[in-house]
PDB file of C-alpha atoms in Angstrom:
ATOM      1  CA  MET A   1       7.606   6.446  11.701  1.00  0.00           C
ATOM      2  CA  ARG A   2       9.648   3.718  10.083  1.00  0.00           C
ATOM      3  CA  LEU A   3       8.611   2.284   6.764  1.00  0.00           C
ATOM      4  CA  ASN A   4       6.733  -0.992   7.228  1.00  0.00           C
ATOM      5  CA  LEU A   5       7.099  -2.946   4.001  1.00  0.00           C
ATOM      6  CA  ASP A   6       4.379  -5.393   5.035  1.00  0.00           C
ATOM      7  CA  CYS A   7       1.923  -2.504   5.400  1.00  0.00           C
ATOM      8  CA  VAL A   8       2.934  -0.994   2.034  1.00  0.00           C
ATOM      9  CA  ARG A   9       2.484  -4.371   0.333  1.00  0.00           C
ATOM     10  CA  ASP A  10      -0.897  -4.959   1.980  1.00  0.00           C
ATOM     11  CA  ILE A  11      -2.129  -1.492   0.966  1.00  0.00           C
ATOM     12  CA  LEU A  12      -1.047  -1.998  -2.656  1.00  0.00           C
ATOM     13  CA  LEU A  13      -2.646  -5.458  -2.803  1.00  0.00           C
ATOM     14  CA  CYS A  14      -5.827  -4.053  -1.258  1.00  0.00           C
ATOM     15  CA  ILE A  15      -6.036  -1.259  -3.820  1.00  0.00           C
ATOM     16  CA  GLU A  16      -5.337  -3.623  -6.692  1.00  0.00           C
ATOM     17  CA  ASP A  17      -8.122  -5.945  -5.504  1.00  0.00           C
ATOM     18  CA  ASN A  18     -10.676  -3.199  -4.872  1.00  0.00           C
ATOM     19  CA  THR A  19     -10.327  -0.803  -7.802  1.00  0.00           C
ATOM     20  CA  GLY A  20     -11.121  -1.143 -11.454  1.00  0.00           C
ATOM     21  CA  TYR A  21     -12.449   0.701 -14.442  1.00  0.00           C
ATOM     22  CA  ARG A  22     -14.964   3.151 -12.933  1.00  0.00           C
ATOM     23  CA  GLN A  23     -14.591   1.463  -9.534  1.00  0.00           C
ATOM     24  CA  LEU A  24     -13.014   3.669  -6.878  1.00  0.00           C
ATOM     25  CA  ALA A  25     -11.856   2.570  -3.452  1.00  0.00           C
ATOM     26  CA  SER A  26     -12.423   4.733  -0.398  1.00  0.00           C
ATOM     27  CA  PHE A  27     -10.102   4.917   2.605  1.00  0.00           C
ATOM     28  CA  VAL A  28     -11.083   6.806   5.732  1.00  0.00           C
ATOM     29  CA  ASP A  29      -8.720   8.383   8.247  1.00  0.00           C
ATOM     30  CA  ILE A  30     -10.588   7.180  11.340  1.00  0.00           C
ATOM     31  CA  ASP A  31      -8.960   9.685  13.705  1.00  0.00           C
ATOM     32  CA  ARG A  32      -9.859  12.685  11.539  1.00  0.00           C
ATOM     33  CA  MET A  33     -13.274  11.247  10.719  1.00  0.00           C
ATOM     34  CA  GLU A  34     -14.316  10.991  14.356  1.00  0.00           C
ATOM     35  CA  SER A  35     -13.370  14.574  15.161  1.00  0.00           C
ATOM     36  CA  ALA A  36     -14.907  15.957  11.933  1.00  0.00           C
ATOM     37  CA  SER A  37     -18.150  13.996  12.336  1.00  0.00           C
ATOM     38  CA  THR A  38     -18.524  15.162  15.928  1.00  0.00           C
ATOM     39  CA  ALA A  39     -17.752  18.789  15.065  1.00  0.00           C
ATOM     40  CA  LEU A  40     -20.143  18.855  12.107  1.00  0.00           C
ATOM     41  CA  GLY A  41     -22.826  16.689  13.666  1.00  0.00           C
ATOM     42  CA  VAL A  42     -22.947  14.341  10.681  1.00  0.00           C
ATOM     43  CA  SER A  43     -22.788  10.587  10.322  1.00  0.00           C
ATOM     44  CA  PRO A  44     -19.331   9.207   9.588  1.00  0.00           C
ATOM     45  CA  PRO A  45     -18.651   7.656   6.164  1.00  0.00           C
ATOM     46  CA  LYS A  46     -18.754   3.907   5.765  1.00  0.00           C
ATOM     47  CA  ILE A  47     -15.589   1.935   6.497  1.00  0.00           C
ATOM     48  CA  TRP A  48     -15.387  -0.676   3.739  1.00  0.00           C
ATOM     49  CA  PRO A  49     -14.486  -4.304   4.570  1.00  0.00           C
ATOM     50  CA  TYR A  50     -11.133  -4.024   2.776  1.00  0.00           C
ATOM     51  CA  GLN A  51     -10.068  -1.190   5.089  1.00  0.00           C
ATOM     52  CA  GLN A  52     -11.412  -3.078   8.097  1.00  0.00           C
ATOM     53  CA  ALA A  53      -9.180  -6.009   7.103  1.00  0.00           C
ATOM     54  CA  LEU A  54      -6.148  -3.685   7.073  1.00  0.00           C
ATOM     55  CA  MET A  55      -7.203  -2.295  10.466  1.00  0.00           C
ATOM     56  CA  GLU A  56      -7.032  -5.809  11.929  1.00  0.00           C
ATOM     57  CA  LYS A  57      -3.290  -5.818  11.190  1.00  0.00           C
ATOM     58  CA  TYR A  58      -2.252  -2.160  11.509  1.00  0.00           C
ATOM     59  CA  SER A  59      -3.245   0.935  13.458  1.00  0.00           C
ATOM     60  CA  ASN A  60      -5.113   3.739  11.703  1.00  0.00           C
ATOM     61  CA  GLN A  61      -2.031   5.941  12.076  1.00  0.00           C
ATOM     62  CA  GLU A  62       0.186   3.309  10.440  1.00  0.00           C
ATOM     63  CA  ILE A  63      -2.257   2.741   7.567  1.00  0.00           C
ATOM     64  CA  MET A  64      -2.671   6.461   6.864  1.00  0.00           C
ATOM     65  CA  TYR A  65       1.083   7.124   7.093  1.00  0.00           C
ATOM     66  CA  HIS A  66       1.893   4.365   4.599  1.00  0.00           C
ATOM     67  CA  PHE A  67      -1.075   5.264   2.408  1.00  0.00           C
ATOM     68  CA  GLN A  68       0.212   8.846   2.142  1.00  0.00           C
ATOM     69  CA  TYR A  69       3.739   7.492   1.594  1.00  0.00           C
ATOM     70  CA  CYS A  70       2.493   5.424  -1.367  1.00  0.00           C
ATOM     71  CA  ILE A  71       0.778   8.505  -2.819  1.00  0.00           C
ATOM     72  CA  ASN A  72       3.986  10.541  -2.462  1.00  0.00           C
ATOM     73  CA  ALA A  73       5.996   7.674  -3.999  1.00  0.00           C
ATOM     74  CA  ASP A  74       3.698   7.808  -7.067  1.00  0.00           C
ATOM     75  CA  MET A  75       2.269   4.324  -6.505  1.00  0.00           C
ATOM     76  CA  ILE A  76      -1.370   5.259  -5.980  1.00  0.00           C
ATOM     77  CA  GLU A  77      -3.583   7.280  -8.320  1.00  0.00           C
ATOM     78  CA  THR A  78      -5.896   9.438  -6.215  1.00  0.00           C
ATOM     79  CA  ASP A  79      -7.603  12.799  -6.271  1.00  0.00           C
ATOM     80  CA  GLY A  80      -6.292  13.348  -2.761  1.00  0.00           C
ATOM     81  CA  ARG A  81      -8.474  13.875   0.266  1.00  0.00           C
ATOM     82  CA  PHE A  82     -12.223  14.055  -0.080  1.00  0.00           C
ATOM     83  CA  GLY A  83     -13.119  16.397   2.738  1.00  0.00           C
ATOM     84  CA  THR A  84     -10.799  16.183   5.700  1.00  0.00           C
ATOM     85  CA  HIS A  85     -10.840  12.478   6.332  1.00  0.00           C
ATOM     86  CA  GLN A  86     -11.391  10.391   3.216  1.00  0.00           C
ATOM     87  CA  PHE A  87      -9.274   9.396   0.200  1.00  0.00           C
ATOM     88  CA  LEU A  88     -10.810   8.262  -3.080  1.00  0.00           C
ATOM     89  CA  VAL A  89      -8.467   5.964  -4.992  1.00  0.00           C
ATOM     90  CA  HIS A  90      -8.716   5.320  -8.719  1.00  0.00           C
ATOM     91  CA  ASP A  91      -6.040   2.657  -9.107  1.00  0.00           C
ATOM     92  CA  LEU A  92      -2.382   1.873  -8.739  1.00  0.00           C
ATOM     93  CA  THR A  93      -0.037   3.842 -10.971  1.00  0.00           C
ATOM     94  CA  PRO A  94       2.206   1.928 -13.395  1.00  0.00           C
ATOM     95  CA  LYS A  95       4.946   2.165 -10.736  1.00  0.00           C
ATOM     96  CA  GLY A  96       2.536   0.759  -8.127  1.00  0.00           C
ATOM     97  CA  HIS A  97       1.580  -2.117 -10.434  1.00  0.00           C
ATOM     98  CA  GLU A  98       5.235  -2.922 -11.105  1.00  0.00           C
ATOM     99  CA  THR A  99       6.068  -2.821  -7.402  1.00  0.00           C
ATOM    100  CA  ILE A 100       3.247  -5.120  -6.372  1.00  0.00           C
ATOM    101  CA  SER A 101       3.963  -7.458  -9.292  1.00  0.00           C
ATOM    102  CA  ASN A 102       7.464  -7.951  -7.896  1.00  0.00           C
ATOM    103  CA  LEU A 103       6.306  -8.249  -4.264  1.00  0.00           C
ATOM    104  CA  ARG A 104       3.133 -10.317  -4.754  1.00  0.00           C
ATOM    105  CA  SER A 105       4.697 -13.753  -4.340  1.00  0.00           C
ATOM    106  CA  PRO A 106       5.203 -14.578  -0.645  1.00  0.00           C
ATOM    107  CA  THR A 107       8.473 -16.317  -1.565  1.00  0.00           C
ATOM    108  CA  VAL A 108       9.847 -13.272  -3.390  1.00  0.00           C
ATOM    109  CA  PHE A 109       8.560 -10.933  -0.676  1.00  0.00           C
ATOM    110  CA  GLU A 110      10.218 -12.861   2.160  1.00  0.00           C
ATOM    111  CA  LYS A 111      13.493 -13.218   0.231  1.00  0.00           C
ATOM    112  CA  THR A 112      13.431  -9.485  -0.548  1.00  0.00           C
ATOM    113  CA  LYS A 113      12.919  -8.604   3.123  1.00  0.00           C
ATOM    114  CA  GLU A 114      15.682 -11.013   4.145  1.00  0.00           C
ATOM    115  CA  ILE A 115      18.203  -9.496   1.717  1.00  0.00           C
ATOM    116  CA  ALA A 116      17.171  -5.932   2.601  1.00  0.00           C
ATOM    117  CA  SER A 117      17.686  -6.678   6.284  1.00  0.00           C
ATOM    118  CA  GLU A 118      21.077  -8.327   5.696  1.00  0.00           C
ATOM    119  CA  ILE A 119      22.457  -5.377   3.732  1.00  0.00           C
ATOM    120  CA  GLY A 120      20.655  -2.633   5.640  1.00  0.00           C
ATOM    121  CA  VAL A 121      18.413  -1.314   2.878  1.00  0.00           C
ATOM    122  CA  HIS A 122      15.281   0.378   4.192  1.00  0.00           C
ATOM    123  CA  SER A 123      14.180   2.679   1.358  1.00  0.00           C
ATOM    124  CA  LEU A 124      11.281   1.678  -0.845  1.00  0.00           C
ATOM    125  CA  SER A 125      13.295   2.272  -4.022  1.00  0.00           C
ATOM    126  CA  GLY A 126      16.082   0.012  -2.715  1.00  0.00           C
ATOM    127  CA  ILE A 127      13.588  -2.670  -1.750  1.00  0.00           C
ATOM    128  CA  CYS A 128      12.000  -2.461  -5.215  1.00  0.00           C
ATOM    129  CA  ASP A 129      15.453  -2.915  -6.766  1.00  0.00           C
ATOM    130  CA  ILE A 130      16.091  -5.972  -4.582  1.00  0.00           C
ATOM    131  CA  ALA A 131      12.688  -7.458  -5.458  1.00  0.00           C
ATOM    132  CA  GLY A 132      13.398  -6.963  -9.164  1.00  0.00           C
ATOM    133  CA  SER A 133      16.752  -8.729  -8.779  1.00  0.00           C
ATOM    134  CA  VAL A 134      15.160 -11.595  -6.841  1.00  0.00           C
ATOM    135  CA  VAL A 135      12.593 -12.037  -9.628  1.00  0.00           C
ATOM    136  CA  THR A 136      15.337 -11.887 -12.277  1.00  0.00           C
ATOM    137  CA  ASN A 137      17.350 -14.567 -10.440  1.00  0.00           C
ATOM    138  CA  ILE A 138      14.283 -16.808 -10.145  1.00  0.00           C
ATOM    139  CA  ILE A 139      13.659 -16.451 -13.884  1.00  0.00           C
ATOM    140  CA  LYS A 140      17.310 -17.221 -14.687  1.00  0.00           C
ATOM    141  CA  ALA A 141      17.262 -20.281 -12.429  1.00  0.00           C
ATOM    142  CA  HIS A 142      14.046 -21.492 -14.024  1.00  0.00           C
ATOM    143  CA  LEU A 143      15.510 -21.081 -17.523  1.00  0.00           C
ATOM    144  CA  ASN A 144      18.897 -22.539 -16.487  1.00  0.00           C
ATOM    145  CA  ILE A 145      20.700 -19.380 -17.593  1.00  0.00           C
TER     146      ILE A 145
END
């Protein structure tokens, strides 16, 4: 699957908005949940509104792929899977906070995607570098440097 920067950004924003000190967020792999719940004869876990909002934009497979990608990229602090189908998230890591700080502004995000597309950069680290440069240039322009 190709990296979808919009999905990564939306996941990071979602986690930032829905976690806090002693406040975990829960994300459910719907596909695994359905098969596990049926096999075990138990009720499925609750799908929280923040995950439902993501599911209006992306498929479960796309959300889970990018969620796992963010974990592997050290952007999300989690204990891993809870059971076979649920992730409990503590917060963003410092790297996750820095990434979303640079990609939060729609103007910076769109400019970053535009530059990445023009020069053929598709890796998350490359996109983060571009976003940092876009922010730096905006600061310099604002300060007339």
